[in-house]
Amino acid sequence: MENKAPKQAKWYMTIIGGIIGLILGLIPSAASILIFNELYFICLMFTPILACLFMKLLGGHKNAWALVYSVVLSIISAALAGFMLQADVLIQWYELPKYEIIRLSALMIAEIQTYGPEVLATFTNNIFNIIILIGYITIGVLFSWSFIFTSAKKKEAEETIKEKAEASEGIEEEYEYEYVYEDELEEGDETVEEVNE
C-alpha cells in the first residue's frame, strides 16, 4: 500500500486566497452602501471568514500567521468600505448614477491624504462604532479559527491516524496465525518457534 505524503501548504496560495476573500468580502459591504446608503458593520465579518476559507481551499497555510493576515485584510476591507461610504455621500449630493461609486472610491483612495482623515472620522467619531467594528471583525476571525482552520487540522490528524491504523492492519495480516493442537499439525505447517528462528 502506498503512503501518501501530506500536502505542503504554499505561502503564495495563502496570499492569493486572502486577496480573493478580500474582494468577495467587499461585496456585502458595497451592497449595503448601494441599497441602504449606509454601512452595516456586520458585513465586515465576511472578509476574514472568506479569506480563511479561500486560504484553506487553495492549499495555503492554516496557522496563526494566516489568521493575522486575515485580520490585516479585514482592516483593509473596512477602510475600502469607508471610502465607498464617502463616495456614496457624493453620489447622493450631486445626484450621480450609482455605478460611479467605484470610480469615485478609486479617486478618493488616490487622494488618501485628503480623504483619509474623513474616512477615519466616520469610524472613530463614536466609541460605539469602534467597539462594534472591532467586535464583528473579532467574531469573523474567531469563527474562521474554530470552524475553518482548526477543523482542517483535526481532519488531517484523523486521516493520519486512519492511515497508520490501515498500515498496522496490513502488517498484522501478513503474520496471521491459527492456533491448533500439536496432533492437528499437518505436513508443512510452521510453528511459532520456527517462525521466530
Coordinates of N, CA, C and O in Angstrom, one line a residue:
M1 N 0.8 -1.2 0.0 CA 0.0 0.0 0.0 C 0.9 1.3 0.0 O 1.8 1.3 0.7
E2 N 0.6 2.2 -0.9 CA 1.4 3.4 -1.0 C 1.0 4.4 0.1 O -0.2 4.7 0.3
N3 N 1.9 5.0 0.7 CA 1.7 6.1 1.7 C 1.7 7.4 1.1 O 2.7 7.8 0.4
K4 N 0.6 8.1 1.2 CA 0.5 9.5 0.5 C 1.2 10.5 1.4 O 1.0 10.6 2.6
A5 N 2.1 11.2 0.8 CA 2.8 12.3 1.5 C 1.8 13.4 1.8 O 1.0 13.8 0.9
P6 N 1.8 14.1 3.0 CA 0.9 15.2 3.3 C 1.2 16.4 2.4 O 2.4 16.7 2.1
K7 N 0.2 17.0 1.9 CA 0.4 18.2 1.0 C 1.0 19.3 1.8 O 0.7 19.7 2.9
Q8 N 2.0 19.9 1.1 CA 2.7 21.1 1.7 C 1.9 22.4 1.5 O 1.5 22.6 0.3
A9 N 1.7 23.1 2.5 CA 1.0 24.4 2.3 C 1.9 25.4 1.6 O 3.1 25.4 1.8
K10 N 1.3 26.2 0.7 CA 2.1 27.2 -0.1 C 1.8 28.6 0.4 O 0.6 29.0 0.5
W11 N 2.9 29.4 0.6 CA 2.7 30.7 1.1 C 2.0 31.6 0.0 O 1.2 32.5 0.4
Y12 N 2.3 31.4 -1.3 CA 1.6 32.2 -2.3 C 0.1 32.0 -2.4 O -0.7 32.8 -2.7
M13 N -0.3 30.7 -2.1 CA -1.7 30.4 -2.1 C -2.4 31.0 -0.9 O -3.6 31.4 -1.0
T14 N -1.6 31.2 0.2 CA -2.2 31.9 1.3 C -2.5 33.4 0.9 O -3.6 33.9 1.3
I15 N -1.6 34.0 0.2 CA -1.7 35.4 -0.2 C -2.9 35.5 -1.2 O -3.8 36.4 -1.1
I16 N -2.9 34.6 -2.2 CA -3.9 34.7 -3.3 C -5.3 34.4 -2.6 O -6.3 35.1 -2.9
G17 N -5.4 33.4 -1.8 CA -6.7 33.1 -1.1 C -7.2 34.3 -0.3 O -8.4 34.6 -0.3
G18 N -6.3 34.9 0.4 CA -6.7 36.1 1.2 C -7.2 37.2 0.3 O -8.2 37.9 0.7
I19 N -6.5 37.5 -0.8 CA -7.0 38.6 -1.7 C -8.4 38.2 -2.3 O -9.2 39.1 -2.4
I20 N -8.6 37.0 -2.7 CA -9.9 36.6 -3.2 C -11.0 36.8 -2.1 O -12.0 37.3 -2.4
G21 N -10.6 36.4 -0.9 CA -11.6 36.6 0.2 C -11.9 38.1 0.5 O -13.0 38.4 0.8
L22 N -10.8 38.9 0.3 CA -11.0 40.4 0.5 C -12.0 40.9 -0.6 O -12.9 41.7 -0.2
I23 N -11.8 40.5 -1.8 CA -12.6 41.0 -2.9 C -14.1 40.6 -2.7 O -15.0 41.4 -2.8
L24 N -14.3 39.3 -2.4 CA -15.6 38.8 -2.2 C -16.2 39.3 -0.9 O -17.4 39.5 -0.8
G25 N -15.4 39.6 0.1 CA -15.9 40.1 1.3 C -16.4 41.5 1.2 O -17.2 42.0 2.1
L26 N -15.9 42.3 0.2 CA -16.3 43.6 0.0 C -17.7 43.7 -0.6 O -18.4 44.8 -0.5
I27 N -18.2 42.6 -1.2 CA -19.5 42.7 -1.9 C -20.6 43.0 -1.0 O -21.4 43.8 -1.3
P28 N -20.7 42.3 0.2 CA -21.8 42.6 1.1 C -21.8 44.1 1.6 O -22.8 44.7 1.7
S29 N -20.6 44.6 1.8 CA -20.4 46.0 2.3 C -20.9 46.9 1.2 O -21.6 47.9 1.5
A30 N -20.4 46.7 0.0 CA -20.8 47.5 -1.2 C -22.3 47.5 -1.4 O -23.0 48.5 -1.7
A31 N -22.9 46.3 -1.3 CA -24.4 46.1 -1.5 C -25.1 46.9 -0.4 O -26.1 47.6 -0.7
S32 N -24.7 46.9 0.9 CA -25.4 47.6 1.9 C -25.3 49.1 1.7 O -26.3 49.9 1.9
I33 N -24.1 49.6 1.2 CA -24.0 51.0 0.9 C -24.9 51.4 -0.3 O -25.5 52.5 -0.2
L34 N -24.9 50.6 -1.3 CA -25.6 51.0 -2.5 C -27.1 50.9 -2.3 O -27.9 51.7 -2.8
I35 N -27.6 49.9 -1.5 CA -29.0 49.7 -1.3 C -29.6 50.6 -0.2 O -30.6 51.3 -0.3
F36 N -28.8 50.7 0.9 CA -29.4 51.3 2.1 C -28.7 52.7 2.4 O -29.0 53.3 3.4
N37 N -27.7 53.0 1.6 CA -26.9 54.3 1.8 C -26.2 54.4 3.1 O -25.9 55.4 3.6
E38 N -25.9 53.2 3.7 CA -25.1 53.2 4.9 C -24.4 51.8 5.0 O -24.8 50.8 4.4
L39 N -23.3 51.8 5.8 CA -22.5 50.6 6.0 C -23.0 49.9 7.3 O -22.9 50.4 8.4
Y40 N -23.4 48.6 7.1 CA -23.7 47.8 8.3 C -22.5 47.0 8.6 O -21.9 46.2 7.8
F41 N -22.0 47.2 9.8 CA -20.7 46.7 10.3 C -20.7 45.1 10.2 O -19.6 44.5 10.2
I42 N -21.9 44.5 10.3 CA -21.9 43.1 10.3 C -21.4 42.5 8.9 O -20.8 41.4 8.9
C43 N -21.5 43.3 7.9 CA -20.9 42.9 6.6 C -19.4 42.8 6.6 O -18.9 42.0 5.8
L44 N -18.7 43.5 7.5 CA -17.3 43.4 7.6 C -16.8 42.0 8.2 O -15.6 41.7 8.1
M45 N -17.7 41.3 8.7 CA -17.4 40.0 9.3 C -17.1 39.0 8.2 O -16.4 38.0 8.5
F46 N -17.6 39.2 7.0 CA -17.4 38.2 5.9 C -16.0 38.2 5.4 O -15.6 37.1 4.9
T47 N -15.3 39.3 5.5 CA -13.9 39.3 4.9 C -13.0 38.3 5.6 O -12.4 37.5 4.9
P48 N -12.8 38.2 6.9 CA -11.9 37.2 7.5 C -12.4 35.8 7.2 O -11.6 34.9 7.0
I49 N -13.7 35.6 7.3 CA -14.2 34.2 7.0 C -13.9 33.8 5.6 O -13.4 32.7 5.4
L50 N -14.2 34.6 4.6 CA -13.9 34.2 3.2 C -12.5 34.1 2.9 O -12.0 33.3 2.2
A51 N -11.7 35.0 3.5 CA -10.2 35.0 3.3 C -9.6 33.7 3.8 O -8.9 33.0 3.1
C52 N -10.0 33.3 5.1 CA -9.6 32.0 5.6 C -10.1 30.8 4.8 O -9.4 29.8 4.6
L53 N -11.3 30.9 4.4 CA -11.9 29.8 3.6 C -11.1 29.6 2.3 O -10.8 28.4 2.0
F54 N -10.8 30.7 1.6 CA -10.1 30.5 0.3 C -8.6 30.1 0.5 O -8.0 29.4 -0.3
M55 N -8.0 30.5 1.7 CA -6.7 30.1 2.0 C -6.7 28.5 2.2 O -5.8 27.9 1.7
K56 N -7.7 28.0 2.8 CA -7.8 26.6 3.0 C -8.1 25.9 1.7 O -7.5 24.9 1.4
L57 N -9.0 26.4 0.9 CA -9.4 25.7 -0.3 C -8.3 25.7 -1.3 O -8.1 24.7 -2.1
L58 N -7.4 26.7 -1.4 CA -6.3 26.8 -2.3 C -5.1 26.1 -1.8 O -4.0 26.1 -2.5
G59 N -5.1 25.6 -0.6 CA -4.0 24.9 -0.1 C -2.9 25.8 0.6 O -1.7 25.5 0.5
G60 N -3.4 26.9 1.1 CA -2.4 27.8 1.8 C -2.2 27.4 3.2 O -2.7 26.3 3.7
H61 N -1.5 28.2 4.0 CA -1.2 27.9 5.4 C -2.5 28.1 6.2 O -3.3 29.0 5.9
K62 N -2.6 27.3 7.3 CA -3.7 27.4 8.2 C -3.1 27.5 9.6 O -3.3 26.7 10.5
N63 N -2.4 28.6 9.8 CA -1.7 28.8 11.1 C -2.0 30.2 11.6 O -2.8 30.9 11.1
A64 N -1.4 30.6 12.7 CA -1.6 31.9 13.4 C -1.2 33.0 12.5 O -1.9 34.1 12.5
W65 N -0.2 32.9 11.6 CA 0.2 33.9 10.7 C -0.8 34.2 9.7 O -1.1 35.3 9.3
A66 N -1.4 33.1 9.2 CA -2.5 33.3 8.2 C -3.7 34.0 8.8 O -4.4 34.8 8.2
L67 N -3.9 33.8 10.1 CA -5.0 34.4 10.8 C -4.7 35.9 11.0 O -5.6 36.8 10.8
V68 N -3.5 36.2 11.3 CA -3.0 37.7 11.4 C -3.2 38.3 10.0 O -3.7 39.5 10.0
Y69 N -2.9 37.6 9.0 CA -3.0 38.1 7.6 C -4.5 38.4 7.3 O -4.9 39.5 6.7
S70 N -5.4 37.6 7.8 CA -6.9 37.8 7.6 C -7.3 39.0 8.4 O -8.2 39.7 8.0
V71 N -6.7 39.3 9.6 CA -7.1 40.5 10.4 C -6.7 41.7 9.6 O -7.4 42.7 9.5
V72 N -5.4 41.7 9.0 CA -5.0 42.9 8.2 C -5.9 43.1 7.0 O -6.3 44.2 6.7
L73 N -6.3 42.0 6.4 CA -7.2 42.1 5.2 C -8.6 42.7 5.7 O -9.2 43.5 5.0
S74 N -9.0 42.4 6.9 CA -10.3 42.9 7.4 C -10.2 44.4 7.7 O -11.2 45.1 7.4
I75 N -9.0 44.9 8.1 CA -8.9 46.3 8.3 C -8.8 47.0 7.0 O -9.4 48.1 6.9
I76 N -8.2 46.4 6.0 CA -8.2 47.0 4.6 C -9.6 47.0 4.1 O -10.0 48.0 3.5
S77 N -10.3 46.0 4.3 CA -11.7 45.9 3.8 C -12.6 47.0 4.5 O -13.4 47.6 3.8
A78 N -12.4 47.2 5.8 CA -13.1 48.3 6.5 C -12.8 49.6 5.9 O -13.7 50.5 5.7
A79 N -11.5 49.9 5.6 CA -11.0 51.1 5.0 C -11.7 51.4 3.7 O -12.2 52.4 3.3
L80 N -11.6 50.3 2.8 CA -12.2 50.4 1.5 C -13.7 50.7 1.5 O -14.3 51.4 0.8
A81 N -14.4 50.0 2.5 CA -15.8 50.2 2.7 C -16.1 51.7 3.1 O -17.1 52.3 2.7
G82 N -15.2 52.2 4.0 CA -15.3 53.6 4.4 C -15.1 54.6 3.2 O -15.9 55.6 3.1
F83 N -14.2 54.3 2.3 CA -14.1 55.1 1.1 C -15.4 55.0 0.2 O -15.8 56.0 -0.4
M84 N -15.9 53.8 0.1 CA -17.2 53.7 -0.7 C -18.3 54.5 0.0 O -19.2 55.0 -0.7
L85 N -18.3 54.5 1.3 CA -19.4 55.2 2.0 C -19.2 56.7 1.7 O -20.3 57.4 1.5
Q86 N -18.0 57.2 1.7 CA -17.8 58.7 1.4 C -18.2 58.9 -0.1 O -18.7 60.0 -0.4
A87 N -17.9 58.0 -1.0 CA -18.2 58.2 -2.4 C -19.7 58.2 -2.5 O -20.3 59.0 -3.3
D88 N -20.4 57.4 -1.7 CA -21.9 57.4 -1.8 C -22.5 58.7 -1.3 O -23.5 59.1 -1.9
V89 N -21.8 59.3 -0.4 CA -22.3 60.7 0.1 C -22.2 61.6 -1.1 O -23.2 62.4 -1.3
L90 N -21.1 61.6 -1.9 CA -21.0 62.5 -3.0 C -22.0 62.2 -4.1 O -22.6 63.0 -4.8
I91 N -22.3 60.9 -4.3 CA -23.3 60.4 -5.3 C -24.7 61.0 -4.9 O -25.4 61.5 -5.8
Q92 N -25.0 60.9 -3.7 CA -26.3 61.5 -3.2 C -26.4 63.0 -3.4 O -27.4 63.5 -3.8
W93 N -25.2 63.6 -3.0 CA -25.2 65.1 -3.0 C -25.3 65.6 -4.4 O -26.1 66.6 -4.6
Y94 N -24.6 65.0 -5.4 CA -24.6 65.5 -6.7 C -25.5 64.8 -7.7 O -25.6 65.0 -8.9
E95 N -26.3 63.8 -7.1 CA -27.3 63.0 -7.8 C -26.6 62.3 -9.0 O -27.1 62.4 -10.2
L96 N -25.6 61.7 -8.8 CA -24.8 60.9 -9.8 C -25.4 59.5 -9.9 O -26.0 59.0 -8.9
P97 N -25.1 58.8 -11.0 CA -25.6 57.4 -11.1 C -24.8 56.5 -10.1 O -23.6 56.8 -9.8
K98 N -25.4 55.4 -9.6 CA -24.8 54.6 -8.6 C -23.5 53.9 -9.0 O -22.7 53.6 -8.2
Y99 N -23.4 53.6 -10.3 CA -22.2 52.9 -10.7 C -20.9 53.8 -10.6 O -19.8 53.2 -10.7
E100 N -21.1 55.0 -10.4 CA -19.9 55.9 -10.2 C -19.2 55.7 -8.8 O -18.1 56.2 -8.6
I101 N -19.8 54.9 -8.0 CA -19.2 54.6 -6.6 C -17.8 54.0 -6.8 O -16.9 54.4 -6.0
I102 N -17.6 53.2 -7.8 CA -16.3 52.5 -7.9 C -15.2 53.5 -8.3 O -14.1 53.6 -7.8
R103 N -15.6 54.4 -9.3 CA -14.6 55.4 -9.8 C -14.3 56.4 -8.8 O -13.2 56.8 -8.5
L104 N -15.4 56.9 -8.1 CA -15.2 57.9 -7.0 C -14.3 57.3 -5.8 O -13.5 58.0 -5.3
S105 N -14.6 56.0 -5.5 CA -13.8 55.4 -4.4 C -12.3 55.3 -4.8 O -11.5 55.6 -4.0
A106 N -12.1 54.9 -6.1 CA -10.7 54.8 -6.5 C -10.0 56.2 -6.5 O -8.8 56.3 -6.1
L107 N -10.7 57.3 -6.9 CA -10.2 58.6 -6.9 C -9.9 59.1 -5.5 O -8.8 59.7 -5.2
M108 N -10.8 58.7 -4.5 CA -10.5 59.1 -3.1 C -9.3 58.3 -2.6 O -8.6 58.9 -1.8
I109 N -9.2 57.1 -2.9 CA -8.0 56.3 -2.4 C -6.7 56.9 -3.0 O -5.7 57.0 -2.3
A110 N -6.8 57.4 -4.3 CA -5.6 58.0 -4.9 C -5.3 59.3 -4.1 O -4.1 59.7 -4.0
E111 N -6.3 60.0 -3.6 CA -6.1 61.2 -2.8 C -6.2 60.9 -1.3 O -7.0 61.6 -0.6
I112 N -5.6 59.9 -0.9 CA -5.8 59.4 0.5 C -5.4 60.4 1.6 O -6.0 60.5 2.6
Q113 N -4.4 61.3 1.3 CA -4.0 62.3 2.3 C -5.2 63.3 2.5 O -5.3 63.9 3.6
T114 N -6.0 63.5 1.5 CA -7.2 64.4 1.6 C -8.4 63.8 2.3 O -9.0 64.3 3.2
Y115 N -8.7 62.6 1.7 CA -10.0 61.9 2.1 C -9.8 60.9 3.2 O -10.8 60.5 3.9
G116 N -8.5 60.5 3.5 CA -8.3 59.5 4.6 C -8.8 60.0 5.9 O -9.4 59.2 6.6
P117 N -8.5 61.2 6.4 CA -9.0 61.6 7.7 C -10.5 61.6 7.8 O -11.1 61.3 8.8
E118 N -11.2 61.9 6.7 CA -12.7 61.9 6.7 C -13.2 60.5 6.9 O -14.1 60.2 7.6
V119 N -12.5 59.5 6.2 CA -12.9 58.1 6.3 C -12.7 57.6 7.7 O -13.5 57.0 8.3
L120 N -11.5 58.0 8.3 CA -11.2 57.6 9.6 C -12.2 58.2 10.6 O -12.6 57.6 11.6
A121 N -12.6 59.5 10.4 CA -13.6 60.1 11.2 C -14.9 59.4 11.3 O -15.6 59.4 12.3
T122 N -15.3 58.8 10.1 CA -16.6 58.1 10.1 C -16.6 56.9 11.0 O -17.7 56.6 11.5
F123 N -15.5 56.3 11.2 CA -15.4 55.1 12.1 C -15.1 55.5 13.5 O -15.5 54.8 14.5
T124 N -14.4 56.6 13.7 CA -13.9 56.9 15.1 C -14.7 58.1 15.8 O -14.4 58.4 16.9
N125 N -15.7 58.6 15.1 CA -16.4 59.7 15.7 C -17.3 59.3 16.9 O -17.8 60.1 17.7
N126 N -17.5 58.0 16.9 CA -18.4 57.4 18.0 C -17.7 56.2 18.6 O -17.3 55.3 17.8
I127 N -17.5 56.1 19.9 CA -16.9 55.0 20.5 C -17.6 53.7 20.3 O -17.0 52.6 20.1
F128 N -18.9 53.7 20.1 CA -19.7 52.5 19.9 C -19.4 52.0 18.5 O -19.4 50.7 18.3
N129 N -19.1 52.8 17.5 CA -18.7 52.4 16.2 C -17.5 51.6 16.2 O -17.3 50.5 15.6
I130 N -16.5 52.1 17.0 CA -15.2 51.4 17.1 C -15.4 50.0 17.8 O -14.9 49.0 17.3
I131 N -16.2 50.0 18.8 CA -16.4 48.7 19.6 C -17.1 47.7 18.7 O -16.7 46.5 18.6
I132 N -18.2 48.2 17.9 CA -18.9 47.3 17.1 C -18.1 46.8 15.9 O -18.1 45.6 15.6
L133 N -17.3 47.7 15.3 CA -16.4 47.3 14.2 C -15.4 46.3 14.7 O -15.2 45.2 14.0
I134 N -14.7 46.5 15.8 CA -13.7 45.5 16.3 C -14.4 44.2 16.7 O -13.9 43.1 16.4
G135 N -15.6 44.3 17.2 CA -16.4 43.1 17.6 C -16.7 42.2 16.5 O -16.5 41.0 16.6
Y136 N -17.2 42.8 15.4 CA -17.6 42.0 14.2 C -16.4 41.4 13.5 O -16.4 40.2 13.1
I137 N -15.3 42.1 13.5 CA -14.1 41.5 12.9 C -13.5 40.4 13.8 O -13.1 39.3 13.3
T138 N -13.6 40.6 15.1 CA -13.2 39.5 16.0 C -14.0 38.3 15.9 O -13.5 37.2 15.9
I139 N -15.3 38.5 15.8 CA -16.2 37.3 15.6 C -15.9 36.6 14.3 O -15.8 35.3 14.3
G140 N -15.6 37.3 13.2 CA -15.2 36.7 12.0 C -14.0 35.9 12.1 O -13.8 34.8 11.6
V141 N -13.0 36.5 12.8 CA -11.7 35.8 13.0 C -11.8 34.6 13.8 O -11.3 33.5 13.5
L142 N -12.5 34.7 14.9 CA -12.7 33.5 15.8 C -13.5 32.4 15.1 O -13.2 31.2 15.3
F143 N -14.5 32.8 14.3 CA -15.3 31.8 13.6 C -14.3 31.1 12.6 O -14.4 29.8 12.5
S144 N -13.5 31.8 11.9 CA -12.5 31.2 11.0 C -11.6 30.3 11.6 O -11.3 29.2 11.1
W145 N -11.1 30.7 12.8 CA -10.1 29.8 13.5 C -10.8 28.5 14.0 O -10.3 27.4 13.9
S146 N -12.0 28.7 14.5 CA -12.7 27.5 15.1 C -13.2 26.5 14.1 O -13.1 25.3 14.2
F147 N -13.8 27.1 13.0 CA -14.6 26.2 12.1 C -13.9 26.0 10.7 O -14.3 25.1 10.0
I148 N -12.9 26.8 10.4 CA -12.2 26.6 9.1 C -10.8 26.0 9.4 O -10.4 25.0 8.8
F149 N -10.0 26.7 10.2 CA -8.6 26.3 10.4 C -8.5 25.0 11.3 O -7.9 24.1 11.0
T150 N -9.1 25.1 12.5 CA -9.0 24.0 13.5 C -9.6 22.8 13.0 O -9.1 21.7 13.2
S151 N -10.8 22.9 12.3 CA -11.5 21.7 11.8 C -10.6 21.0 10.7 O -10.6 19.8 10.6
A152 N -9.9 21.8 9.9 CA -9.0 21.3 8.9 C -7.9 20.5 9.5 O -7.5 19.4 9.1
K153 N -7.3 21.0 10.6 CA -6.2 20.3 11.3 C -6.7 19.0 11.9 O -6.0 18.0 11.9
K154 N -7.9 19.1 12.5 CA -8.5 17.8 13.1 C -8.7 16.8 12.0 O -8.4 15.6 12.2
K155 N -9.1 17.2 10.8 CA -9.4 16.3 9.7 C -8.1 15.6 9.3 O -8.0 14.4 9.0
E156 N -7.0 16.5 9.2 CA -5.7 15.9 8.8 C -5.2 14.9 9.8 O -4.6 13.9 9.5
A157 N -5.4 15.3 11.1 CA -4.9 14.3 12.2 C -5.7 13.0 12.1 O -5.1 11.9 12.3
E158 N -7.0 13.1 11.9 CA -7.8 11.9 11.8 C -7.4 11.0 10.6 O -7.3 9.8 10.7
E159 N -7.1 11.7 9.4 CA -6.6 10.9 8.3 C -5.3 10.3 8.5 O -5.1 9.1 8.1
T160 N -4.4 10.9 9.3 CA -3.1 10.4 9.6 C -3.3 9.1 10.5 O -2.6 8.1 10.3
I161 N -4.1 9.2 11.5 CA -4.4 8.1 12.4 C -5.0 6.9 11.6 O -4.7 5.8 11.8
K162 N -5.9 7.3 10.7 CA -6.6 6.2 9.9 C -5.5 5.5 9.0 O -5.6 4.3 8.9
E163 N -4.6 6.3 8.4 CA -3.6 5.7 7.6 C -2.7 4.8 8.4 O -2.3 3.7 7.9
K164 N -2.3 5.2 9.6 CA -1.5 4.4 10.5 C -2.2 3.1 10.9 O -1.6 2.1 10.9
A165 N -3.5 3.2 11.2 CA -4.2 2.0 11.5 C -4.3 1.1 10.4 O -4.2 -0.2 10.6
E166 N -4.5 1.6 9.1 CA -4.6 0.7 8.0 C -3.2 0.0 7.7 O -3.2 -1.2 7.4
A167 N -2.1 0.8 7.9 CA -0.8 0.2 7.8 C -0.5 -0.9 8.8 O 0.0 -2.0 8.4
S168 N -0.9 -0.7 10.0 CA -0.7 -1.7 11.1 C -1.6 -2.9 10.8 O -1.2 -4.0 11.1
E169 N -2.8 -2.7 10.3 CA -3.7 -3.9 9.9 C -3.0 -4.7 8.9 O -3.1 -5.9 8.9
G170 N -2.4 -4.1 7.9 CA -1.7 -4.8 6.8 C -0.6 -5.6 7.3 O -0.3 -6.7 6.9
I171 N 0.2 -5.1 8.3 CA 1.3 -5.9 9.0 C 0.7 -7.1 9.7 O 1.3 -8.2 9.6
E172 N -0.4 -6.9 10.4 CA -1.0 -8.0 11.2 C -1.5 -9.1 10.2 O -1.4 -10.3 10.5
E173 N -2.0 -8.7 9.1 CA -2.5 -9.7 8.1 C -1.4 -10.5 7.6 O -1.5 -11.7 7.3
E174 N -0.2 -9.9 7.4 CA 1.0 -10.7 6.9 C 1.3 -11.8 7.9 O 1.8 -12.9 7.5
Y175 N 1.2 -11.6 9.2 CA 1.6 -12.6 10.2 C 0.3 -13.1 10.9 O 0.2 -13.0 12.1
E176 N -0.6 -13.7 10.1 CA -1.8 -14.2 10.7 C -1.5 -15.7 11.1 O -1.0 -16.5 10.3
Y177 N -1.8 -16.0 12.4 CA -1.6 -17.4 12.9 C -2.9 -18.0 13.2 O -3.9 -17.4 13.5
E178 N -2.9 -19.3 13.1 CA -4.0 -20.1 13.5 C -3.6 -21.1 14.6 O -2.6 -21.8 14.5
Y179 N -4.2 -21.1 15.8 CA -3.8 -21.9 16.9 C -4.4 -23.3 16.8 O -5.7 -23.4 16.7
V180 N -3.6 -24.3 16.8 CA -4.1 -25.7 16.7 C -3.3 -26.5 17.7 O -2.2 -26.1 18.1
Y181 N -3.8 -27.7 18.1 CA -3.1 -28.6 18.9 C -2.0 -29.3 18.1 O -2.1 -29.4 16.9
E182 N -1.0 -29.8 18.8 CA 0.2 -30.4 18.1 C -0.2 -31.6 17.3 O 0.3 -31.8 16.2
D183 N -1.2 -32.3 17.7 CA -1.6 -33.5 17.0 C -2.4 -33.2 15.7 O -2.6 -34.0 14.8
E184 N -2.8 -31.9 15.6 CA -3.6 -31.5 14.4 C -2.7 -30.8 13.4 O -3.1 -30.5 12.3
L185 N -1.4 -30.7 13.7 CA -0.4 -30.1 12.7 C -0.4 -31.0 11.5 O -0.3 -32.2 11.6
E186 N -0.3 -30.4 10.3 CA -0.2 -31.1 9.1 C 1.2 -30.9 8.6 O 2.0 -30.0 9.0
E187 N 1.6 -31.6 7.6 CA 3.0 -31.5 7.0 C 3.1 -30.2 6.3 O 2.3 -29.7 5.6
G188 N 4.2 -29.5 6.6 CA 4.5 -28.2 6.0 C 4.0 -27.0 6.9 O 4.3 -25.8 6.6
D189 N 3.3 -27.3 8.0 CA 2.8 -26.2 8.9 C 4.0 -25.7 9.7 O 4.9 -26.5 10.1
E190 N 4.1 -24.4 9.9 CA 5.1 -23.8 10.7 C 4.7 -23.6 12.2 O 3.5 -23.2 12.4
T191 N 5.5 -23.8 13.1 CA 5.2 -23.5 14.5 C 5.8 -22.1 14.8 O 6.6 -21.6 14.1
V192 N 5.4 -21.6 16.0 CA 5.8 -20.3 16.4 C 7.3 -20.3 16.6 O 8.0 -19.3 16.2
E193 N 7.9 -21.3 17.1 CA 9.3 -21.4 17.3 C 10.1 -21.3 16.0 O 11.1 -20.6 15.9
E194 N 9.6 -22.0 15.0 CA 10.2 -22.0 13.7 C 10.2 -20.6 13.0 O 11.2 -20.1 12.5
V195 N 9.1 -19.9 13.2 CA 8.9 -18.6 12.6 C 9.9 -17.6 13.3 O 10.6 -16.8 12.7
N196 N 10.0 -17.7 14.6 CA 10.9 -16.8 15.4 C 12.4 -17.0 15.1 O 13.2 -16.1 15.2
E197 N 12.7 -18.3 14.8 CA 14.1 -18.6 14.5 C 14.4 -17.9 13.1 O 15.5 -17.4 12.9

